[in-house]
PDB file of C-alpha atoms in Angstrom:
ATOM      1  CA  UNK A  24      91.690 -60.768 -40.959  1.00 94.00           C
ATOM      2  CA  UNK A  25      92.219 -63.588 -43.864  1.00 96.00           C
ATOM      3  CA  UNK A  26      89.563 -65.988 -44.144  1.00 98.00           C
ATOM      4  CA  UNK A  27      91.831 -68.679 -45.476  1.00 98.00           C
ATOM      5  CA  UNK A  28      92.811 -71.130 -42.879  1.00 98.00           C
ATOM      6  CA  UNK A  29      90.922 -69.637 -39.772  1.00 98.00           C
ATOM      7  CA  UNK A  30      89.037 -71.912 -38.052  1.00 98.00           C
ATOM      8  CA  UNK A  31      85.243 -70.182 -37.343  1.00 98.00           C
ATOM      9  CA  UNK A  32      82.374 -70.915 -35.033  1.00 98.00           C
ATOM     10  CA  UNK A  33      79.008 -69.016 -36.255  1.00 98.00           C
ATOM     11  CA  UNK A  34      75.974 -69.283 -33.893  1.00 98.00           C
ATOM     12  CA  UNK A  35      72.665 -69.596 -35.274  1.00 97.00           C
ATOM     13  CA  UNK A  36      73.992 -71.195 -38.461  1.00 98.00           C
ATOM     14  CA  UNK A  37      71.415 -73.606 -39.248  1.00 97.00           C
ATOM     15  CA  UNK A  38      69.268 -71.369 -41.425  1.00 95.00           C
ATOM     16  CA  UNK A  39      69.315 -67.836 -42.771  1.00 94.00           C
ATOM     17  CA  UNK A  40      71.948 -65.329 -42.336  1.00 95.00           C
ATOM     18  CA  UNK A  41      74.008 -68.074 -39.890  1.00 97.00           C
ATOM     19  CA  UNK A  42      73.529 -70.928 -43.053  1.00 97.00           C
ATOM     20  CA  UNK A  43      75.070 -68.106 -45.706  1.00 97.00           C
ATOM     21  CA  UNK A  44      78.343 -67.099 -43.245  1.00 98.00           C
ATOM     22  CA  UNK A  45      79.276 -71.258 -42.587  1.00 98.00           C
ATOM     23  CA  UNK A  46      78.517 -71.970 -46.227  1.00 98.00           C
ATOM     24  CA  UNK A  47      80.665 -69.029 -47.169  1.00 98.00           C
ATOM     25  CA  UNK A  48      83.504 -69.272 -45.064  1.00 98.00           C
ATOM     26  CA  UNK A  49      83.934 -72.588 -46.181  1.00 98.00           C
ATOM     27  CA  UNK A  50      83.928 -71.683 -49.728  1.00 98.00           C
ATOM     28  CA  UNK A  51      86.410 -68.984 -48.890  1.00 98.00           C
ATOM     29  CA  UNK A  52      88.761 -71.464 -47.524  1.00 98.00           C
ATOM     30  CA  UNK A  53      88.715 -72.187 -43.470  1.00 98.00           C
ATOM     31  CA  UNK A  54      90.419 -74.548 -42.542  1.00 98.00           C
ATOM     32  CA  UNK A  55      87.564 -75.318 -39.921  1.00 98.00           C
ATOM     33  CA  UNK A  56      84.042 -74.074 -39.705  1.00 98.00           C
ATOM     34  CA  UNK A  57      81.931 -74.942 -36.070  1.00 98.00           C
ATOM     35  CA  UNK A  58      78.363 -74.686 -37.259  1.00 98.00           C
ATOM     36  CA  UNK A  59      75.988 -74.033 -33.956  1.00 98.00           C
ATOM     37  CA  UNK A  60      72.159 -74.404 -33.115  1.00 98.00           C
ATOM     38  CA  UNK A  61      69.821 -74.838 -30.412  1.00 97.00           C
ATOM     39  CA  UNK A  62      69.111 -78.415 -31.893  1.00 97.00           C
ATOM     40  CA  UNK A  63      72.170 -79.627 -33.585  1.00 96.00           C
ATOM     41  CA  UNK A  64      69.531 -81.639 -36.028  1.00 97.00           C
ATOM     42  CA  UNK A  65      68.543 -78.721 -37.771  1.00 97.00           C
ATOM     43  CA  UNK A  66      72.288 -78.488 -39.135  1.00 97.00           C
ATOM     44  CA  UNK A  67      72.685 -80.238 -42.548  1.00 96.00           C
ATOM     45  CA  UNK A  68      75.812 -78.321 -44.290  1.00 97.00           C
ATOM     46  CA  UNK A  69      78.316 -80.744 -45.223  1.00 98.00           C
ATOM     47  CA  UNK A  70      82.174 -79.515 -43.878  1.00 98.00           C
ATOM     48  CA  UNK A  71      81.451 -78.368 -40.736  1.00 98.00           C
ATOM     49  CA  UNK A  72      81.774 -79.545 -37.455  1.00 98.00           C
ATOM     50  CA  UNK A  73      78.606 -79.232 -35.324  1.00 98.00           C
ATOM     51  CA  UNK A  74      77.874 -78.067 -31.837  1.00 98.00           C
ATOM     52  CA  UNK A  75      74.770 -78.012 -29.765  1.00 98.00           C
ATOM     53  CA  UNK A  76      74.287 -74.065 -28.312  1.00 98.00           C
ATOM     54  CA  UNK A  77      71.783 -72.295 -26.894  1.00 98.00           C
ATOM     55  CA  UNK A  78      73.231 -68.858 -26.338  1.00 98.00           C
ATOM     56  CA  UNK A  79      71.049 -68.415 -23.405  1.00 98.00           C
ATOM     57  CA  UNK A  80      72.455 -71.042 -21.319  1.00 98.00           C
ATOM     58  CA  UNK A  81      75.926 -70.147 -20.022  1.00 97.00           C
ATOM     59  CA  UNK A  82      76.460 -73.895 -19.410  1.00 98.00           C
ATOM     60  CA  UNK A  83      76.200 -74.497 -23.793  1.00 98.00           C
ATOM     61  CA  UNK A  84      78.597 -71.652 -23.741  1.00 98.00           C
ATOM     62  CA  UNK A  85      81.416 -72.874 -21.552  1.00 98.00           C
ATOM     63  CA  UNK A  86      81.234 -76.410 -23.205  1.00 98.00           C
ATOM     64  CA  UNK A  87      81.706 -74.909 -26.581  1.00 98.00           C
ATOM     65  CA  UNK A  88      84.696 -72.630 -25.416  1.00 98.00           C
ATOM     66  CA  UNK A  89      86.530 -75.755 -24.126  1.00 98.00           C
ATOM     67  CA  UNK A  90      85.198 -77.898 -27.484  1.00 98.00           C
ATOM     68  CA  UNK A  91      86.049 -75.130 -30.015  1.00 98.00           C
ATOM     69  CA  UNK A  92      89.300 -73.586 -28.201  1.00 98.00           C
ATOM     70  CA  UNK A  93      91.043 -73.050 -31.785  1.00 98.00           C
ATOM     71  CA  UNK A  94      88.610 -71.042 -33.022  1.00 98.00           C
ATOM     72  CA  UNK A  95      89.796 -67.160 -34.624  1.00 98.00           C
ATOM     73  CA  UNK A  96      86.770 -66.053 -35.809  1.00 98.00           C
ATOM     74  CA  UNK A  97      83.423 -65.580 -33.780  1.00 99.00           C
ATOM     75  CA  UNK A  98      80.098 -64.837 -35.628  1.00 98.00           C
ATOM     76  CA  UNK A  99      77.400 -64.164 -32.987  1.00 98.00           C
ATOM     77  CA  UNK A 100      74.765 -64.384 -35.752  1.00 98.00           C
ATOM     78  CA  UNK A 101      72.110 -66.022 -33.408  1.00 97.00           C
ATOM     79  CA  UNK A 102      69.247 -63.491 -32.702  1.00 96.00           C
ATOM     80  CA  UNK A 103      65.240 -63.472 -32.780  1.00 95.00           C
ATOM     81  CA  UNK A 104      62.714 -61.406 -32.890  1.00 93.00           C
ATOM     82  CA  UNK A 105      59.153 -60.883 -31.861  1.00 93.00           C
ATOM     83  CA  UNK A 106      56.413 -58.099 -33.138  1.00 92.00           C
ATOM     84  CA  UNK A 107      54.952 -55.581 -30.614  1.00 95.00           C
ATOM     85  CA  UNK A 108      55.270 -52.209 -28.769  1.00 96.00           C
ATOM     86  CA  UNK A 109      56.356 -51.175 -25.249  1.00 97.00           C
ATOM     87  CA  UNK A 110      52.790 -50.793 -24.261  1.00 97.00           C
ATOM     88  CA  UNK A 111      51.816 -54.214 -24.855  1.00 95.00           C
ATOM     89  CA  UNK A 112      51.219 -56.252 -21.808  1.00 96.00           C
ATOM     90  CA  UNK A 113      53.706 -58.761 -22.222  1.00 95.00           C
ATOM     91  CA  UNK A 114      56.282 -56.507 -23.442  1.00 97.00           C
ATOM     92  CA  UNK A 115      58.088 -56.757 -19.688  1.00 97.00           C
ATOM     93  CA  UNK A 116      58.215 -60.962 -20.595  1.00 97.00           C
ATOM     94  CA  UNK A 117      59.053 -60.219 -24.205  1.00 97.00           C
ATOM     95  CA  UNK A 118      62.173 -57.552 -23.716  1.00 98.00           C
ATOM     96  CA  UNK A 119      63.723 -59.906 -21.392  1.00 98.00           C
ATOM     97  CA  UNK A 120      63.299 -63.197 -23.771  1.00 98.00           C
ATOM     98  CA  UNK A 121      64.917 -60.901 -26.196  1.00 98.00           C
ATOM     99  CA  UNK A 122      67.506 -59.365 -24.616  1.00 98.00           C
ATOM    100  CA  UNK A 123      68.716 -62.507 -23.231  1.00 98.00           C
ATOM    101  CA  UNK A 124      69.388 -63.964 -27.012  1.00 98.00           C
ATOM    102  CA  UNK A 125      70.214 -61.034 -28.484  1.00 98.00           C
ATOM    103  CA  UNK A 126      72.433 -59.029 -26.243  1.00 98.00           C
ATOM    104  CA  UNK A 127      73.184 -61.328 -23.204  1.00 98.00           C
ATOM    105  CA  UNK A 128      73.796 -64.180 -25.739  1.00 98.00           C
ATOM    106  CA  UNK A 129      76.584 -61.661 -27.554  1.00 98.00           C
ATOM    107  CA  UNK A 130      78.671 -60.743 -24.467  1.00 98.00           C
ATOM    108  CA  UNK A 131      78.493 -64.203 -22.727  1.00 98.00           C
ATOM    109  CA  UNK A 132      79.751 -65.553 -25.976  1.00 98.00           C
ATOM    110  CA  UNK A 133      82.434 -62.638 -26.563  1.00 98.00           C
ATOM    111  CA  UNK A 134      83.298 -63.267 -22.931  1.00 98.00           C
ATOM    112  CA  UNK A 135      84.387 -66.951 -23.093  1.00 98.00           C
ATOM    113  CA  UNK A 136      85.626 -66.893 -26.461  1.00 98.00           C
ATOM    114  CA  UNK A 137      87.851 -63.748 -26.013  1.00 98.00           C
ATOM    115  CA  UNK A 138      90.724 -65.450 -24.213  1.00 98.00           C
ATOM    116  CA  UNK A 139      90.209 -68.101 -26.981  1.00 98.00           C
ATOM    117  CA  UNK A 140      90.995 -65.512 -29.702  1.00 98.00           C
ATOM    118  CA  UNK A 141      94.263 -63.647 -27.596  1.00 98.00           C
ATOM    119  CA  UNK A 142      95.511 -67.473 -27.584  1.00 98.00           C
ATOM    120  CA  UNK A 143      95.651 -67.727 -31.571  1.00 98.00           C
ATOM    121  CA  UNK A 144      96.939 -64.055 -32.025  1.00 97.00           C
ATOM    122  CA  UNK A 145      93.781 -61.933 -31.640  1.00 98.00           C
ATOM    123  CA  UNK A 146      91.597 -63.431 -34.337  1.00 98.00           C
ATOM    124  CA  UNK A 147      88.041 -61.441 -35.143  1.00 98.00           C
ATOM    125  CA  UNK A 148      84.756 -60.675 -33.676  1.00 98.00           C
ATOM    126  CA  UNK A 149      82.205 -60.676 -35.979  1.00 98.00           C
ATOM    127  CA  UNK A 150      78.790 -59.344 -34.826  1.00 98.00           C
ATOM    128  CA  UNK A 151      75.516 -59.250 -36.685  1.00 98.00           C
ATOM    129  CA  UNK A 152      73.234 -56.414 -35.983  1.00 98.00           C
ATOM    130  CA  UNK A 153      70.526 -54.498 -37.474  1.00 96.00           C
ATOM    131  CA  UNK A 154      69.606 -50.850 -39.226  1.00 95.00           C
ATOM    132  CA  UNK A 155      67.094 -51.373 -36.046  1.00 94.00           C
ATOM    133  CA  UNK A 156      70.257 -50.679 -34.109  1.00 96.00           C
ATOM    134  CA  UNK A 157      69.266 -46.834 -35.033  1.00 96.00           C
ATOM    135  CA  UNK A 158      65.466 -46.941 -35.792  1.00 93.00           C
ATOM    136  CA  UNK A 159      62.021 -47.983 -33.931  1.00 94.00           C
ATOM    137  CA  UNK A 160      59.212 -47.216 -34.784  1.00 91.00           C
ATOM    138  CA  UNK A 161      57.432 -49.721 -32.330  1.00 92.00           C
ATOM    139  CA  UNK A 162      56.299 -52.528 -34.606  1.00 91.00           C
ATOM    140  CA  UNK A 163      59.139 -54.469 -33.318  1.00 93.00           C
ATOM    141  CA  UNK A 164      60.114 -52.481 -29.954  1.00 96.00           C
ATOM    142  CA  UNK A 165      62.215 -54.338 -28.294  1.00 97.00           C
ATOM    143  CA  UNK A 166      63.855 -56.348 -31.151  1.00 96.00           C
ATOM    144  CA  UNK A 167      65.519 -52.738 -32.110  1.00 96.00           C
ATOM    145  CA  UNK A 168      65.905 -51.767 -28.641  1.00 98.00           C
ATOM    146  CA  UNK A 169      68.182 -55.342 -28.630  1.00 98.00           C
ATOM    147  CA  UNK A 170      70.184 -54.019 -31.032  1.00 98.00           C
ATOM    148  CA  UNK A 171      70.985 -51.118 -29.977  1.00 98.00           C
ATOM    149  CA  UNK A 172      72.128 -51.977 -27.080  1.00 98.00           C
ATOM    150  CA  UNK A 173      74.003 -54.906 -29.341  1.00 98.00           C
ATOM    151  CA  UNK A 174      75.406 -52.024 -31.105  1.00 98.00           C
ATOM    152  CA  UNK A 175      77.053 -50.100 -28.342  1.00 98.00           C
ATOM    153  CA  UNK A 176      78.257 -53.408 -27.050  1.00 98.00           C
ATOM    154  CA  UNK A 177      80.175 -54.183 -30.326  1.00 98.00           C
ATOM    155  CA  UNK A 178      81.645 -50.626 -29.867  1.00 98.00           C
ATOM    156  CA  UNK A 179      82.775 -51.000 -26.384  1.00 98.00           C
ATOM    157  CA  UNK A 180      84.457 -54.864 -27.258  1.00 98.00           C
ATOM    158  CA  UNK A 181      86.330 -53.347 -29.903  1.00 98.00           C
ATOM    159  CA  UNK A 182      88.177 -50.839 -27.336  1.00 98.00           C
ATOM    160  CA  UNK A 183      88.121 -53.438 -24.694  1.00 98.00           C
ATOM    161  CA  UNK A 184      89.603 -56.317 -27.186  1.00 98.00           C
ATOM    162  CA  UNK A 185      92.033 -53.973 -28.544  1.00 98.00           C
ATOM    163  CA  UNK A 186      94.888 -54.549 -27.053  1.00 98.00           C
ATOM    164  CA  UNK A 187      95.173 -58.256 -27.496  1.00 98.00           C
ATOM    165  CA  UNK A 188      94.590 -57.483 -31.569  1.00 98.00           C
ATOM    166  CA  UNK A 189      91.211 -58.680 -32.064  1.00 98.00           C
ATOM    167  CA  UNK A 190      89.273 -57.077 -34.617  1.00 98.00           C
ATOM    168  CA  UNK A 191      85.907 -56.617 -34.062  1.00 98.00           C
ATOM    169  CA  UNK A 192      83.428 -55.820 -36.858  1.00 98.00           C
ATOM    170  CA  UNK A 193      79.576 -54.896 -36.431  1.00 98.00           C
ATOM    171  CA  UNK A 194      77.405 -56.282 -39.079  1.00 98.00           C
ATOM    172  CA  UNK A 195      74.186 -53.954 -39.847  1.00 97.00           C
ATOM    173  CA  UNK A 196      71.475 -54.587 -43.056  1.00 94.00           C
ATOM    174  CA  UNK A 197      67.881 -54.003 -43.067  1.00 93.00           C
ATOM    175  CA  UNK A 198      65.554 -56.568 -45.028  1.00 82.00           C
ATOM    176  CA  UNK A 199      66.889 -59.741 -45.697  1.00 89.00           C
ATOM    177  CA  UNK A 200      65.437 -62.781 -47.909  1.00 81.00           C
ATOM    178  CA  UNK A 201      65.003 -64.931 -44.373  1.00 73.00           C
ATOM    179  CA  UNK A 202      62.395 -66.608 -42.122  1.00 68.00           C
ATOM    180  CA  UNK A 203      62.610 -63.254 -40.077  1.00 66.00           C
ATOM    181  CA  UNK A 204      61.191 -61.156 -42.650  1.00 61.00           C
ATOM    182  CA  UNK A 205      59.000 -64.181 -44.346  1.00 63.00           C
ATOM    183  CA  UNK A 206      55.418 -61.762 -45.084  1.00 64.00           C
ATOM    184  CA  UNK A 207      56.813 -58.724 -45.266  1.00 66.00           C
ATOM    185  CA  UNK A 208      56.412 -57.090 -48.229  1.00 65.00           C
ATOM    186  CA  UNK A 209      59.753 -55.202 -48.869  1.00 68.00           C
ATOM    187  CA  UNK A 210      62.917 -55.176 -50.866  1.00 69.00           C
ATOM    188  CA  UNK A 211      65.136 -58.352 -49.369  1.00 77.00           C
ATOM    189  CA  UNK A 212      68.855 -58.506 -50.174  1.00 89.00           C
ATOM    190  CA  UNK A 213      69.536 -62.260 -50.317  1.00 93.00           C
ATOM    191  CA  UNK A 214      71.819 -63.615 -47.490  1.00 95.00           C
ATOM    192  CA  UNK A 215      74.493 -64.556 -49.305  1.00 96.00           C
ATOM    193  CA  UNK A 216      75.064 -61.022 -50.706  1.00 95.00           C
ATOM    194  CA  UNK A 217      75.077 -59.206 -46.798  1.00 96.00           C
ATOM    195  CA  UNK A 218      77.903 -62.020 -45.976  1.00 97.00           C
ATOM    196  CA  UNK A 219      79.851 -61.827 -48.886  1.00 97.00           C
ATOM    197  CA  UNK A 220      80.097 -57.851 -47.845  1.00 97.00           C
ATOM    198  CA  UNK A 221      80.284 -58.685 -44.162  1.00 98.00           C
ATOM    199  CA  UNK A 222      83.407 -60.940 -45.281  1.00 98.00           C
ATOM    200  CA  UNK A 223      84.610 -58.623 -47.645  1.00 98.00           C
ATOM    201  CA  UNK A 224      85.125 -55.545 -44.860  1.00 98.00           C
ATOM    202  CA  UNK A 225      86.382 -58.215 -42.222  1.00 98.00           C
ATOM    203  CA  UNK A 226      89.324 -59.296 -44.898  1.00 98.00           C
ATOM    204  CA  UNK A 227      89.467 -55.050 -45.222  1.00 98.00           C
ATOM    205  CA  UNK A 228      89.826 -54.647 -41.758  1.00 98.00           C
ATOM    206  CA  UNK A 229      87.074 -52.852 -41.140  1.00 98.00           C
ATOM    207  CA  UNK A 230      84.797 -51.783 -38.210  1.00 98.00           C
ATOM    208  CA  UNK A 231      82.172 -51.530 -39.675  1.00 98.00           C
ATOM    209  CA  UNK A 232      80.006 -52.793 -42.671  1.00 98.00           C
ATOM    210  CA  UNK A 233      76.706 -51.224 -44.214  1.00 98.00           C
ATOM    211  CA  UNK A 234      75.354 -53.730 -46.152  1.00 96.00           C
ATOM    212  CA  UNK A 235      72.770 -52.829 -48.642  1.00 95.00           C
ATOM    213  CA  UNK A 236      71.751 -49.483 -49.533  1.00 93.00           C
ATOM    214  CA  UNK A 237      68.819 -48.636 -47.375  1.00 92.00           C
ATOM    215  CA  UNK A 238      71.188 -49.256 -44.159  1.00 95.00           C
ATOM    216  CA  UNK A 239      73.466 -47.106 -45.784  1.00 95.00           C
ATOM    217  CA  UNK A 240      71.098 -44.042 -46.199  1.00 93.00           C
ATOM    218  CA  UNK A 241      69.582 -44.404 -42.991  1.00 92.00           C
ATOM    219  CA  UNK A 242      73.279 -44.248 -41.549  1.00 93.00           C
ATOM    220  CA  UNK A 243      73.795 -41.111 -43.466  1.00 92.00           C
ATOM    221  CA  UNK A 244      70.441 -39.822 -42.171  1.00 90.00           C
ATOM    222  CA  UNK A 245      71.616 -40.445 -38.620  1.00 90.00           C
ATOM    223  CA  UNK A 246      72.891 -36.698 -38.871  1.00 87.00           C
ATOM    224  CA  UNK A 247      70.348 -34.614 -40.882  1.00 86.00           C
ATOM    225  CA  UNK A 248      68.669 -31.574 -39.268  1.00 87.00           C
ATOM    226  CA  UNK A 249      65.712 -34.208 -38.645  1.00 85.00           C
ATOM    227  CA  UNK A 250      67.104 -37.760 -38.325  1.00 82.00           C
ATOM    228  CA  UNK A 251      65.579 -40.651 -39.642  1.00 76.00           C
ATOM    229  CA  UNK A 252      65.063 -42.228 -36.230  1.00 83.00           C
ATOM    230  CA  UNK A 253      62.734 -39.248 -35.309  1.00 82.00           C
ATOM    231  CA  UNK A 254      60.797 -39.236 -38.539  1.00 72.00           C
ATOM    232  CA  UNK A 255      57.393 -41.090 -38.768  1.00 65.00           C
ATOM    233  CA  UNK A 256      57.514 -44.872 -40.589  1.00 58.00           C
ATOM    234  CA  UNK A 257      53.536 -44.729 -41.403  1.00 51.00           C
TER     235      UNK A 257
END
């Protein structure tokens, strides 16, 4: 998919990873960018047009189908995350406030805006997921449990959305310079770099994008005699 002259709606795009892709598509030359947030305040990018969402509220959703019905290019970037194991005793509370941003949020947004992309042609599906999508280790249990359930949905969209030409692309990195990762000691990739890549395979047509070098070797790890998944993080 060209980047030029789409018209995009990212979720989440008030900060972080959601602030690089509206700042970037712009610069790449959409003709329209719809920037969303849970409080439209927190949006300051010039160029864009901006839309209150909370992806958790199927109401937000449906108004911004009918408000953004040109879009071509869907970024489900909004996502959080929260630490602590399975064990913990609000991890029943937790999993479910998580899920329902991170995974419930992605196919009730693919799901209205899907008839919105066959009406312009097919368009893209972007979605932004994790190396978590293949590894945890419990420190953030059911953050990576999100995505990998995030994960197979991208995978089953992109058969399902076939046949009315959408591409769909799934979007995984590990540490990135945001407020996700703020106090975590680790090698960050800036988030301008992972969307310039993530924008780079969409133009390719790809499925898939590996964006910095530790995704990529985990990925590869995914089939060694022990894979990474299994293999302690301590």
């Amino acid at each position: 998919m060209k980047i030029e002259n789409s018209v995009a709606l990212v979720t989440g795009a008030n900060r972080g990873i959601g602030l690089a892709f509206a700042q970037a598509l712009l610069a790449r030359g959409a003709r329209k960018v719809y920037a969303t947030a849970r409080d439209p305040s927190s949006i300051t990018l010039p160029g864009v047009e901006v839309i209150q969402l909370d992806v958790t509220k199927p109401t937000d959703i449906r108004a911004a189908a009918q408000l953004a019905s040109d879009v071509t290019l869907l970024v489900n970037n909004a996502g959080i995350a929260q630490p602590g194991g399975f064990l913990a005793p609000d991890s029943d509370d937790l999993t479910r406030r998580i899920f329902e941003t991170n995974v419930y949020g992605v196919l009730n947004m693919s799901k209205a805006f899907a008839p919105v992309l066959k009406a312009h042609g097919g368009g893209a599906l972007l979605n932004v997921l994790s190396v978590a999508s293949w590894v945890n280790d419990g420190a953030l249990a059911a953050y990576s449990a999100s995505k990998s359930a995030a994960w197979s949905l991208t995978n089953a969209l992109r058969h399902e959305l076939a046949s009315q030409h959408t591409q769909v692309l799934g979007l995984h990195m590990a540490y990135v310079d945001t407020d996700l990762t703020r106090g975590i000691d680790v090698p960050k990739t800036s988030p301008e770099d992972i969307v310039q890549r993530a924008l780079d395979g969409l133009e390719a047509g790809a499925d898939e994008v590996l964006a910095d070098a530790l995704t990529q070797q985990i990925h590869q790890g995914l089939t060694a005699p022990r894979p990474f998944y299994l293999r302690s993080q301590n």
